[in-house]
Amino acid sequence: MILTTTPSVEGRRIVHYHGVVVGEAILGANVFKDLFAAVRDIVGGRSGAYEQELSRAREIAFEELEQRARALGANAVVGIDLDYEVVGANGGMMMVSVSGTAVSLD
């Protein structure tokens, strides 16, 4: 499965558009509590634990996006956009959302 932020894949022709697909992952309030409790991980203004959790959420969102594209018969997703949003009461959760257009390439 080809996943790209570009609207096309160089050297390949889009032969069918299957539609928009989305993958999402939400980190709950406990994750934030645990991450902020691990402030000792912060080195040079970066938190390794926080980055690991965001990376894991992004991977989950991409896996979900790919599964939905495959279910539509696509072999690529083009025009991918990644969004990070704080959601829930008092911003207690973080959502990673990945969306794009599922397509079939020749």
PDB file of N, CA and C in Angstrom:
ATOM      1  N   MET A   1       0.862  -1.183   0.000  1.00  0.00           N
ATOM      2  CA  MET A   1       0.000   0.000   0.000  1.00  0.00           C
ATOM      3  C   MET A   1       0.899   1.234   0.000  1.00  0.00           C
ATOM      4  N   ILE A   2       0.682   2.099  -0.974  1.00  0.00           N
ATOM      5  CA  ILE A   2       1.425   3.354  -1.042  1.00  0.00           C
ATOM      6  C   ILE A   2       0.625   4.413  -0.280  1.00  0.00           C
ATOM      7  N   LEU A   3       1.286   5.087   0.642  1.00  0.00           N
ATOM      8  CA  LEU A   3       0.672   6.163   1.415  1.00  0.00           C
ATOM      9  C   LEU A   3       1.480   7.429   1.159  1.00  0.00           C
ATOM     10  N   THR A   4       0.828   8.492   0.681  1.00  0.00           N
ATOM     11  CA  THR A   4       1.561   9.703   0.359  1.00  0.00           C
ATOM     12  C   THR A   4       0.734  10.963   0.609  1.00  0.00           C
ATOM     13  N   THR A   5       1.432  12.029   0.949  1.00  0.00           N
ATOM     14  CA  THR A   5       0.765  13.317   1.144  1.00  0.00           C
ATOM     15  C   THR A   5       0.551  14.038  -0.182  1.00  0.00           C
ATOM     16  N   THR A   6       1.179  13.568  -1.236  1.00  0.00           N
ATOM     17  CA  THR A   6       1.040  14.203  -2.546  1.00  0.00           C
ATOM     18  C   THR A   6      -0.272  13.767  -3.208  1.00  0.00           C
ATOM     19  N   PRO A   7      -0.789  14.556  -4.172  1.00  0.00           N
ATOM     20  CA  PRO A   7      -2.057  14.208  -4.815  1.00  0.00           C
ATOM     21  C   PRO A   7      -1.949  13.108  -5.862  1.00  0.00           C
ATOM     22  N   SER A   8      -0.731  12.685  -6.166  1.00  0.00           N
ATOM     23  CA  SER A   8      -0.524  11.619  -7.146  1.00  0.00           C
ATOM     24  C   SER A   8       0.768  10.890  -6.809  1.00  0.00           C
ATOM     25  N   VAL A   9       1.027   9.808  -7.547  1.00  0.00           N
ATOM     26  CA  VAL A   9       2.249   9.038  -7.368  1.00  0.00           C
ATOM     27  C   VAL A   9       3.008   9.106  -8.684  1.00  0.00           C
ATOM     28  N   GLU A  10       4.196   9.650  -8.637  1.00  0.00           N
ATOM     29  CA  GLU A  10       4.983   9.838  -9.850  1.00  0.00           C
ATOM     30  C   GLU A  10       5.174   8.524 -10.596  1.00  0.00           C
ATOM     31  N   GLY A  11       4.894   8.557 -11.899  1.00  0.00           N
ATOM     32  CA  GLY A  11       5.069   7.378 -12.729  1.00  0.00           C
ATOM     33  C   GLY A  11       3.917   6.396 -12.676  1.00  0.00           C
ATOM     34  N   ARG A  12       2.906   6.693 -11.892  1.00  0.00           N
ATOM     35  CA  ARG A  12       1.729   5.805 -11.786  1.00  0.00           C
ATOM     36  C   ARG A  12       0.479   6.614 -12.092  1.00  0.00           C
ATOM     37  N   ARG A  13      -0.486   5.973 -12.708  1.00  0.00           N
ATOM     38  CA  ARG A  13      -1.731   6.644 -13.067  1.00  0.00           C
ATOM     39  C   ARG A  13      -2.847   6.163 -12.143  1.00  0.00           C
ATOM     40  N   ILE A  14      -3.638   7.108 -11.645  1.00  0.00           N
ATOM     41  CA  ILE A  14      -4.800   6.749 -10.831  1.00  0.00           C
ATOM     42  C   ILE A  14      -5.889   6.273 -11.784  1.00  0.00           C
ATOM     43  N   VAL A  15      -6.346   5.029 -11.583  1.00  0.00           N
ATOM     44  CA  VAL A  15      -7.364   4.459 -12.471  1.00  0.00           C
ATOM     45  C   VAL A  15      -8.746   4.426 -11.825  1.00  0.00           C
ATOM     46  N   HIS A  16      -8.779   4.568 -10.480  1.00  0.00           N
ATOM     47  CA  HIS A  16     -10.082   4.578  -9.802  1.00  0.00           C
ATOM     48  C   HIS A  16      -9.958   5.289  -8.457  1.00  0.00           C
ATOM     49  N   TYR A  17     -10.925   6.149  -8.176  1.00  0.00           N
ATOM     50  CA  TYR A  17     -11.024   6.822  -6.879  1.00  0.00           C
ATOM     51  C   TYR A  17     -12.074   6.092  -6.061  1.00  0.00           C
ATOM     52  N   HIS A  18     -11.685   5.606  -4.896  1.00  0.00           N
ATOM     53  CA  HIS A  18     -12.603   4.851  -4.037  1.00  0.00           C
ATOM     54  C   HIS A  18     -13.286   5.735  -3.002  1.00  0.00           C
ATOM     55  N   GLY A  19     -12.708   6.877  -2.697  1.00  0.00           N
ATOM     56  CA  GLY A  19     -13.302   7.783  -1.725  1.00  0.00           C
ATOM     57  C   GLY A  19     -12.354   8.118  -0.587  1.00  0.00           C
ATOM     58  N   VAL A  20     -12.833   8.979   0.282  1.00  0.00           N
ATOM     59  CA  VAL A  20     -12.044   9.441   1.424  1.00  0.00           C
ATOM     60  C   VAL A  20     -12.013   8.355   2.494  1.00  0.00           C
ATOM     61  N   VAL A  21     -10.833   8.153   3.061  1.00  0.00           N
ATOM     62  CA  VAL A  21     -10.668   7.221   4.179  1.00  0.00           C
ATOM     63  C   VAL A  21     -10.013   7.973   5.343  1.00  0.00           C
ATOM     64  N   VAL A  22     -10.339   7.532   6.553  1.00  0.00           N
ATOM     65  CA  VAL A  22      -9.852   8.201   7.760  1.00  0.00           C
ATOM     66  C   VAL A  22      -9.378   7.152   8.764  1.00  0.00           C
ATOM     67  N   GLY A  23      -8.322   7.488   9.466  1.00  0.00           N
ATOM     68  CA  GLY A  23      -7.860   6.683  10.590  1.00  0.00           C
ATOM     69  C   GLY A  23      -7.709   7.607  11.785  1.00  0.00           C
ATOM     70  N   GLU A  24      -8.134   7.150  12.949  1.00  0.00           N
ATOM     71  CA  GLU A  24      -8.079   7.997  14.141  1.00  0.00           C
ATOM     72  C   GLU A  24      -7.591   7.204  15.343  1.00  0.00           C
ATOM     73  N   ALA A  25      -6.928   7.904  16.222  1.00  0.00           N
ATOM     74  CA  ALA A  25      -6.515   7.316  17.497  1.00  0.00           C
ATOM     75  C   ALA A  25      -6.614   8.406  18.554  1.00  0.00           C
ATOM     76  N   ILE A  26      -7.133   8.047  19.711  1.00  0.00           N
ATOM     77  CA  ILE A  26      -7.298   9.017  20.793  1.00  0.00           C
ATOM     78  C   ILE A  26      -6.509   8.554  22.010  1.00  0.00           C
ATOM     79  N   LEU A  27      -5.710   9.473  22.538  1.00  0.00           N
ATOM     80  CA  LEU A  27      -4.969   9.218  23.766  1.00  0.00           C
ATOM     81  C   LEU A  27      -5.800   9.759  24.913  1.00  0.00           C
ATOM     82  N   GLY A  28      -6.093   8.923  25.893  1.00  0.00           N
ATOM     83  CA  GLY A  28      -6.949   9.337  26.994  1.00  0.00           C
ATOM     84  C   GLY A  28      -6.247  10.165  28.045  1.00  0.00           C
ATOM     85  N   ALA A  29      -7.029  10.654  28.976  1.00  0.00           N
ATOM     86  CA  ALA A  29      -6.530  11.525  30.048  1.00  0.00           C
ATOM     87  C   ALA A  29      -5.463  10.836  30.882  1.00  0.00           C
ATOM     88  N   ASN A  30      -5.587   9.532  31.102  1.00  0.00           N
ATOM     89  CA  ASN A  30      -4.591   8.822  31.908  1.00  0.00           C
ATOM     90  C   ASN A  30      -3.222   8.862  31.253  1.00  0.00           C
ATOM     91  N   VAL A  31      -3.211   8.840  29.916  1.00  0.00           N
ATOM     92  CA  VAL A  31      -1.939   8.912  29.210  1.00  0.00           C
ATOM     93  C   VAL A  31      -1.262  10.237  29.514  1.00  0.00           C
ATOM     94  N   PHE A  32      -2.049  11.338  29.450  1.00  0.00           N
ATOM     95  CA  PHE A  32      -1.478  12.649  29.740  1.00  0.00           C
ATOM     96  C   PHE A  32      -0.980  12.724  31.175  1.00  0.00           C
ATOM     97  N   LYS A  33      -1.777  12.176  32.105  1.00  0.00           N
ATOM     98  CA  LYS A  33      -1.377  12.196  33.511  1.00  0.00           C
ATOM     99  C   LYS A  33      -0.052  11.454  33.685  1.00  0.00           C
ATOM    100  N   ASP A  34       0.045  10.276  33.076  1.00  0.00           N
ATOM    101  CA  ASP A  34       1.269   9.487  33.180  1.00  0.00           C
ATOM    102  C   ASP A  34       2.446  10.199  32.522  1.00  0.00           C
ATOM    103  N   LEU A  35       2.178  10.833  31.382  1.00  0.00           N
ATOM    104  CA  LEU A  35       3.255  11.509  30.670  1.00  0.00           C
ATOM    105  C   LEU A  35       3.779  12.705  31.445  1.00  0.00           C
ATOM    106  N   PHE A  36       2.868  13.482  32.008  1.00  0.00           N
ATOM    107  CA  PHE A  36       3.311  14.649  32.750  1.00  0.00           C
ATOM    108  C   PHE A  36       3.965  14.249  34.072  1.00  0.00           C
ATOM    109  N   ALA A  37       3.602  13.074  34.582  1.00  0.00           N
ATOM    110  CA  ALA A  37       4.259  12.577  35.787  1.00  0.00           C
ATOM    111  C   ALA A  37       5.698  12.183  35.469  1.00  0.00           C
ATOM    112  N   ALA A  38       5.959  11.900  34.194  1.00  0.00           N
ATOM    113  CA  ALA A  38       7.304  11.495  33.768  1.00  0.00           C
ATOM    114  C   ALA A  38       8.095  12.685  33.249  1.00  0.00           C
ATOM    115  N   VAL A  39       7.928  13.827  33.877  1.00  0.00           N
ATOM    116  CA  VAL A  39       8.625  15.037  33.454  1.00  0.00           C
ATOM    117  C   VAL A  39      10.135  14.832  33.479  1.00  0.00           C
ATOM    118  N   ARG A  40      10.600  13.925  34.282  1.00  0.00           N
ATOM    119  CA  ARG A  40      12.033  13.670  34.355  1.00  0.00           C
ATOM    120  C   ARG A  40      12.590  13.191  33.015  1.00  0.00           C
ATOM    121  N   ASP A  41      11.694  12.732  32.105  1.00  0.00           N
ATOM    122  CA  ASP A  41      12.138  12.316  30.778  1.00  0.00           C
ATOM    123  C   ASP A  41      12.507  13.496  29.887  1.00  0.00           C
ATOM    124  N   ILE A  42      12.120  14.677  30.296  1.00  0.00           N
ATOM    125  CA  ILE A  42      12.356  15.847  29.448  1.00  0.00           C
ATOM    126  C   ILE A  42      13.840  16.181  29.429  1.00  0.00           C
ATOM    127  N   VAL A  43      14.381  16.189  28.220  1.00  0.00           N
ATOM    128  CA  VAL A  43      15.786  16.516  28.015  1.00  0.00           C
ATOM    129  C   VAL A  43      15.835  17.508  26.862  1.00  0.00           C
ATOM    130  N   GLY A  44      16.367  18.681  27.114  1.00  0.00           N
ATOM    131  CA  GLY A  44      16.451  19.677  26.059  1.00  0.00           C
ATOM    132  C   GLY A  44      15.094  20.133  25.574  1.00  0.00           C
ATOM    133  N   GLY A  45      14.088  20.158  26.451  1.00  0.00           N
ATOM    134  CA  GLY A  45      12.762  20.631  26.080  1.00  0.00           C
ATOM    135  C   GLY A  45      11.905  19.590  25.393  1.00  0.00           C
ATOM    136  N   ARG A  46      12.351  18.341  25.313  1.00  0.00           N
ATOM    137  CA  ARG A  46      11.582  17.285  24.659  1.00  0.00           C
ATOM    138  C   ARG A  46      11.257  16.189  25.662  1.00  0.00           C
ATOM    139  N   SER A  47      10.081  15.604  25.511  1.00  0.00           N
ATOM    140  CA  SER A  47       9.667  14.509  26.381  1.00  0.00           C
ATOM    141  C   SER A  47       9.630  13.227  25.564  1.00  0.00           C
ATOM    142  N   GLY A  48      10.560  12.328  25.862  1.00  0.00           N
ATOM    143  CA  GLY A  48      10.616  11.056  25.154  1.00  0.00           C
ATOM    144  C   GLY A  48       9.346  10.250  25.304  1.00  0.00           C
ATOM    145  N   ALA A  49       8.779  10.219  26.516  1.00  0.00           N
ATOM    146  CA  ALA A  49       7.558   9.440  26.754  1.00  0.00           C
ATOM    147  C   ALA A  49       6.390   9.999  25.954  1.00  0.00           C
ATOM    148  N   TYR A  50       6.273  11.314  25.933  1.00  0.00           N
ATOM    149  CA  TYR A  50       5.186  11.958  25.196  1.00  0.00           C
ATOM    150  C   TYR A  50       5.329  11.701  23.703  1.00  0.00           C
ATOM    151  N   GLU A  51       6.545  11.820  23.179  1.00  0.00           N
ATOM    152  CA  GLU A  51       6.785  11.572  21.760  1.00  0.00           C
ATOM    153  C   GLU A  51       6.484  10.124  21.398  1.00  0.00           C
ATOM    154  N   GLN A  52       6.798   9.184  22.274  1.00  0.00           N
ATOM    155  CA  GLN A  52       6.505   7.774  22.024  1.00  0.00           C
ATOM    156  C   GLN A  52       5.005   7.535  21.935  1.00  0.00           C
ATOM    157  N   GLU A  53       4.245   8.153  22.831  1.00  0.00           N
ATOM    158  CA  GLU A  53       2.790   7.983  22.806  1.00  0.00           C
ATOM    159  C   GLU A  53       2.182   8.587  21.545  1.00  0.00           C
ATOM    160  N   LEU A  54       2.645   9.765  21.148  1.00  0.00           N
ATOM    161  CA  LEU A  54       2.145  10.378  19.916  1.00  0.00           C
ATOM    162  C   LEU A  54       2.515   9.529  18.702  1.00  0.00           C
ATOM    163  N   SER A  55       3.707   8.987  18.702  1.00  0.00           N
ATOM    164  CA  SER A  55       4.140   8.122  17.614  1.00  0.00           C
ATOM    165  C   SER A  55       3.272   6.874  17.537  1.00  0.00           C
ATOM    166  N   ARG A  56       2.968   6.296  18.683  1.00  0.00           N
ATOM    167  CA  ARG A  56       2.114   5.106  18.732  1.00  0.00           C
ATOM    168  C   ARG A  56       0.713   5.432  18.221  1.00  0.00           C
ATOM    169  N   ALA A  57       0.172   6.574  18.622  1.00  0.00           N
ATOM    170  CA  ALA A  57      -1.156   6.983  18.165  1.00  0.00           C
ATOM    171  C   ALA A  57      -1.151   7.215  16.655  1.00  0.00           C
ATOM    172  N   ARG A  58      -0.103   7.819  16.139  1.00  0.00           N
ATOM    173  CA  ARG A  58       0.004   8.071  14.699  1.00  0.00           C
ATOM    174  C   ARG A  58       0.065   6.746  13.942  1.00  0.00           C
ATOM    175  N   GLU A  59       0.818   5.774  14.451  1.00  0.00           N
ATOM    176  CA  GLU A  59       0.914   4.457  13.818  1.00  0.00           C
ATOM    177  C   GLU A  59      -0.451   3.771  13.779  1.00  0.00           C
ATOM    178  N   ILE A  60      -1.189   3.863  14.875  1.00  0.00           N
ATOM    179  CA  ILE A  60      -2.529   3.265  14.938  1.00  0.00           C
ATOM    180  C   ILE A  60      -3.441   3.918  13.900  1.00  0.00           C
ATOM    181  N   ALA A  61      -3.390   5.240  13.812  1.00  0.00           N
ATOM    182  CA  ALA A  61      -4.229   5.968  12.853  1.00  0.00           C
ATOM    183  C   ALA A  61      -3.884   5.576  11.419  1.00  0.00           C
ATOM    184  N   PHE A  62      -2.594   5.451  11.108  1.00  0.00           N
ATOM    185  CA  PHE A  62      -2.183   5.045   9.762  1.00  0.00           C
ATOM    186  C   PHE A  62      -2.606   3.611   9.458  1.00  0.00           C
ATOM    187  N   GLU A  63      -2.493   2.711  10.433  1.00  0.00           N
ATOM    188  CA  GLU A  63      -2.930   1.325  10.237  1.00  0.00           C
ATOM    189  C   GLU A  63      -4.423   1.269   9.939  1.00  0.00           C
ATOM    190  N   GLU A  64      -5.211   2.052  10.669  1.00  0.00           N
ATOM    191  CA  GLU A  64      -6.653   2.105  10.451  1.00  0.00           C
ATOM    192  C   GLU A  64      -6.971   2.659   9.058  1.00  0.00           C
ATOM    193  N   LEU A  65      -6.271   3.708   8.655  1.00  0.00           N
ATOM    194  CA  LEU A  65      -6.448   4.300   7.327  1.00  0.00           C
ATOM    195  C   LEU A  65      -6.166   3.256   6.246  1.00  0.00           C
ATOM    196  N   GLU A  66      -5.064   2.540   6.393  1.00  0.00           N
ATOM    197  CA  GLU A  66      -4.683   1.527   5.407  1.00  0.00           C
ATOM    198  C   GLU A  66      -5.702   0.390   5.347  1.00  0.00           C
ATOM    199  N   GLN A  67      -6.189  -0.057   6.495  1.00  0.00           N
ATOM    200  CA  GLN A  67      -7.200  -1.124   6.525  1.00  0.00           C
ATOM    201  C   GLN A  67      -8.471  -0.698   5.804  1.00  0.00           C
ATOM    202  N   ARG A  68      -8.908   0.527   6.029  1.00  0.00           N
ATOM    203  CA  ARG A  68     -10.120   1.020   5.379  1.00  0.00           C
ATOM    204  C   ARG A  68      -9.927   1.163   3.870  1.00  0.00           C
ATOM    205  N   ALA A  69      -8.732   1.582   3.456  1.00  0.00           N
ATOM    206  CA  ALA A  69      -8.448   1.696   2.029  1.00  0.00           C
ATOM    207  C   ALA A  69      -8.453   0.311   1.372  1.00  0.00           C
ATOM    208  N   ARG A  70      -7.818  -0.670   2.032  1.00  0.00           N
ATOM    209  CA  ARG A  70      -7.807  -2.043   1.500  1.00  0.00           C
ATOM    210  C   ARG A  70      -9.217  -2.603   1.378  1.00  0.00           C
ATOM    211  N   ALA A  71     -10.049  -2.318   2.360  1.00  0.00           N
ATOM    212  CA  ALA A  71     -11.436  -2.813   2.339  1.00  0.00           C
ATOM    213  C   ALA A  71     -12.208  -2.264   1.141  1.00  0.00           C
ATOM    214  N   LEU A  72     -11.798  -1.111   0.634  1.00  0.00           N
ATOM    215  CA  LEU A  72     -12.435  -0.523  -0.545  1.00  0.00           C
ATOM    216  C   LEU A  72     -11.811  -1.021  -1.841  1.00  0.00           C
ATOM    217  N   GLY A  73     -10.738  -1.809  -1.740  1.00  0.00           N
ATOM    218  CA  GLY A  73     -10.064  -2.324  -2.923  1.00  0.00           C
ATOM    219  C   GLY A  73      -8.949  -1.431  -3.444  1.00  0.00           C
ATOM    220  N   ALA A  74      -8.520  -0.465  -2.653  1.00  0.00           N
ATOM    221  CA  ALA A  74      -7.476   0.474  -3.061  1.00  0.00           C
ATOM    222  C   ALA A  74      -6.088  -0.134  -2.862  1.00  0.00           C
ATOM    223  N   ASN A  75      -5.118   0.378  -3.635  1.00  0.00           N
ATOM    224  CA  ASN A  75      -3.731  -0.017  -3.416  1.00  0.00           C
ATOM    225  C   ASN A  75      -2.854   1.185  -3.062  1.00  0.00           C
ATOM    226  N   ALA A  76      -3.502   2.343  -2.833  1.00  0.00           N
ATOM    227  CA  ALA A  76      -2.774   3.541  -2.420  1.00  0.00           C
ATOM    228  C   ALA A  76      -3.736   4.527  -1.767  1.00  0.00           C
ATOM    229  N   VAL A  77      -3.166   5.435  -0.973  1.00  0.00           N
ATOM    230  CA  VAL A  77      -3.928   6.554  -0.415  1.00  0.00           C
ATOM    231  C   VAL A  77      -3.109   7.800  -0.721  1.00  0.00           C
ATOM    232  N   VAL A  78      -3.734   8.753  -1.421  1.00  0.00           N
ATOM    233  CA  VAL A  78      -3.052   9.987  -1.804  1.00  0.00           C
ATOM    234  C   VAL A  78      -3.654  11.169  -1.050  1.00  0.00           C
ATOM    235  N   GLY A  79      -2.912  12.278  -1.048  1.00  0.00           N
ATOM    236  CA  GLY A  79      -3.399  13.498  -0.405  1.00  0.00           C
ATOM    237  C   GLY A  79      -3.581  13.369   1.091  1.00  0.00           C
ATOM    238  N   ILE A  80      -2.733  12.591   1.731  1.00  0.00           N
ATOM    239  CA  ILE A  80      -2.883  12.351   3.170  1.00  0.00           C
ATOM    240  C   ILE A  80      -2.623  13.622   3.968  1.00  0.00           C
ATOM    241  N   ASP A  81      -3.482  13.841   4.960  1.00  0.00           N
ATOM    242  CA  ASP A  81      -3.366  14.976   5.873  1.00  0.00           C
ATOM    243  C   ASP A  81      -3.386  14.439   7.295  1.00  0.00           C
ATOM    244  N   LEU A  82      -2.472  14.924   8.129  1.00  0.00           N
ATOM    245  CA  LEU A  82      -2.423  14.533   9.541  1.00  0.00           C
ATOM    246  C   LEU A  82      -2.871  15.701  10.389  1.00  0.00           C
ATOM    247  N   ASP A  83      -3.721  15.424  11.371  1.00  0.00           N
ATOM    248  CA  ASP A  83      -4.190  16.456  12.294  1.00  0.00           C
ATOM    249  C   ASP A  83      -4.040  15.955  13.721  1.00  0.00           C
ATOM    250  N   TYR A  84      -3.674  16.878  14.591  1.00  0.00           N
ATOM    251  CA  TYR A  84      -3.589  16.598  16.023  1.00  0.00           C
ATOM    252  C   TYR A  84      -4.539  17.570  16.702  1.00  0.00           C
ATOM    253  N   GLU A  85      -5.483  17.047  17.497  1.00  0.00           N
ATOM    254  CA  GLU A  85      -6.475  17.894  18.161  1.00  0.00           C
ATOM    255  C   GLU A  85      -6.574  17.518  19.629  1.00  0.00           C
ATOM    256  N   VAL A  86      -6.794  18.524  20.455  1.00  0.00           N
ATOM    257  CA  VAL A  86      -7.086  18.290  21.870  1.00  0.00           C
ATOM    258  C   VAL A  86      -8.605  18.247  21.974  1.00  0.00           C
ATOM    259  N   VAL A  87      -9.129  17.180  22.551  1.00  0.00           N
ATOM    260  CA  VAL A  87     -10.577  16.996  22.650  1.00  0.00           C
ATOM    261  C   VAL A  87     -10.956  16.609  24.069  1.00  0.00           C
ATOM    262  N   GLY A  88     -12.258  16.586  24.323  1.00  0.00           N
ATOM    263  CA  GLY A  88     -12.757  16.171  25.624  1.00  0.00           C
ATOM    264  C   GLY A  88     -12.845  17.313  26.611  1.00  0.00           C
ATOM    265  N   ALA A  89     -13.479  17.021  27.721  1.00  0.00           N
ATOM    266  CA  ALA A  89     -13.641  18.009  28.787  1.00  0.00           C
ATOM    267  C   ALA A  89     -12.270  18.463  29.270  1.00  0.00           C
ATOM    268  N   ASN A  90     -12.069  19.766  29.307  1.00  0.00           N
ATOM    269  CA  ASN A  90     -10.816  20.363  29.769  1.00  0.00           C
ATOM    270  C   ASN A  90      -9.606  19.902  28.956  1.00  0.00           C
ATOM    271  N   GLY A  91      -9.844  19.518  27.707  1.00  0.00           N
ATOM    272  CA  GLY A  91      -8.730  19.091  26.851  1.00  0.00           C
ATOM    273  C   GLY A  91      -8.021  17.876  27.381  1.00  0.00           C
ATOM    274  N   GLY A  92      -8.769  16.942  27.951  1.00  0.00           N
ATOM    275  CA  GLY A  92      -8.181  15.768  28.592  1.00  0.00           C
ATOM    276  C   GLY A  92      -7.734  14.668  27.657  1.00  0.00           C
ATOM    277  N   MET A  93      -7.985  14.827  26.343  1.00  0.00           N
ATOM    278  CA  MET A  93      -7.595  13.784  25.399  1.00  0.00           C
ATOM    279  C   MET A  93      -6.959  14.413  24.167  1.00  0.00           C
ATOM    280  N   MET A  94      -6.110  13.654  23.522  1.00  0.00           N
ATOM    281  CA  MET A  94      -5.468  14.084  22.279  1.00  0.00           C
ATOM    282  C   MET A  94      -5.902  13.121  21.181  1.00  0.00           C
ATOM    283  N   MET A  95      -6.348  13.674  20.042  1.00  0.00           N
ATOM    284  CA  MET A  95      -6.756  12.842  18.916  1.00  0.00           C
ATOM    285  C   MET A  95      -5.783  13.055  17.756  1.00  0.00           C
ATOM    286  N   VAL A  96      -5.347  11.947  17.179  1.00  0.00           N
ATOM    287  CA  VAL A  96      -4.553  11.978  15.959  1.00  0.00           C
ATOM    288  C   VAL A  96      -5.462  11.464  14.863  1.00  0.00           C
ATOM    289  N   SER A  97      -5.644  12.278  13.820  1.00  0.00           N
ATOM    290  CA  SER A  97      -6.521  11.929  12.710  1.00  0.00           C
ATOM    291  C   SER A  97      -5.726  11.987  11.413  1.00  0.00           C
ATOM    292  N   VAL A  98      -5.848  10.939  10.602  1.00  0.00           N
ATOM    293  CA  VAL A  98      -5.173  10.856   9.318  1.00  0.00           C
ATOM    294  C   VAL A  98      -6.242  10.613   8.267  1.00  0.00           C
ATOM    295  N   SER A  99      -6.267  11.445   7.213  1.00  0.00           N
ATOM    296  CA  SER A  99      -7.264  11.263   6.162  1.00  0.00           C
ATOM    297  C   SER A  99      -6.613  11.397   4.798  1.00  0.00           C
ATOM    298  N   GLY A 100      -7.221  10.786   3.811  1.00  0.00           N
ATOM    299  CA  GLY A 100      -6.721  10.853   2.444  1.00  0.00           C
ATOM    300  C   GLY A 100      -7.719  10.225   1.507  1.00  0.00           C
ATOM    301  N   THR A 101      -7.365  10.147   0.230  1.00  0.00           N
ATOM    302  CA  THR A 101      -8.233   9.561  -0.787  1.00  0.00           C
ATOM    303  C   THR A 101      -7.700   8.204  -1.188  1.00  0.00           C
ATOM    304  N   ALA A 102      -8.530   7.174  -1.015  1.00  0.00           N
ATOM    305  CA  ALA A 102      -8.168   5.826  -1.396  1.00  0.00           C
ATOM    306  C   ALA A 102      -8.305   5.705  -2.916  1.00  0.00           C
ATOM    307  N   VAL A 103      -7.255   5.203  -3.573  1.00  0.00           N
ATOM    308  CA  VAL A 103      -7.250   5.094  -5.029  1.00  0.00           C
ATOM    309  C   VAL A 103      -6.660   3.756  -5.463  1.00  0.00           C
ATOM    310  N   SER A 104      -6.924   3.403  -6.718  1.00  0.00           N
ATOM    311  CA  SER A 104      -6.245   2.275  -7.343  1.00  0.00           C
ATOM    312  C   SER A 104      -5.306   2.837  -8.399  1.00  0.00           C
ATOM    313  N   LEU A 105      -4.055   2.420  -8.326  1.00  0.00           N
ATOM    314  CA  LEU A 105      -3.046   2.834  -9.292  1.00  0.00           C
ATOM    315  C   LEU A 105      -2.828   1.724 -10.300  1.00  0.00           C
ATOM    316  N   ASP A 106      -2.400   2.116 -11.525  1.00  0.00           N
ATOM    317  CA  ASP A 106      -2.099   1.087 -12.529  1.00  0.00           C
ATOM    318  C   ASP A 106      -0.794   0.403 -12.214  1.00  0.00           C
TER     319      ASP A 106
END
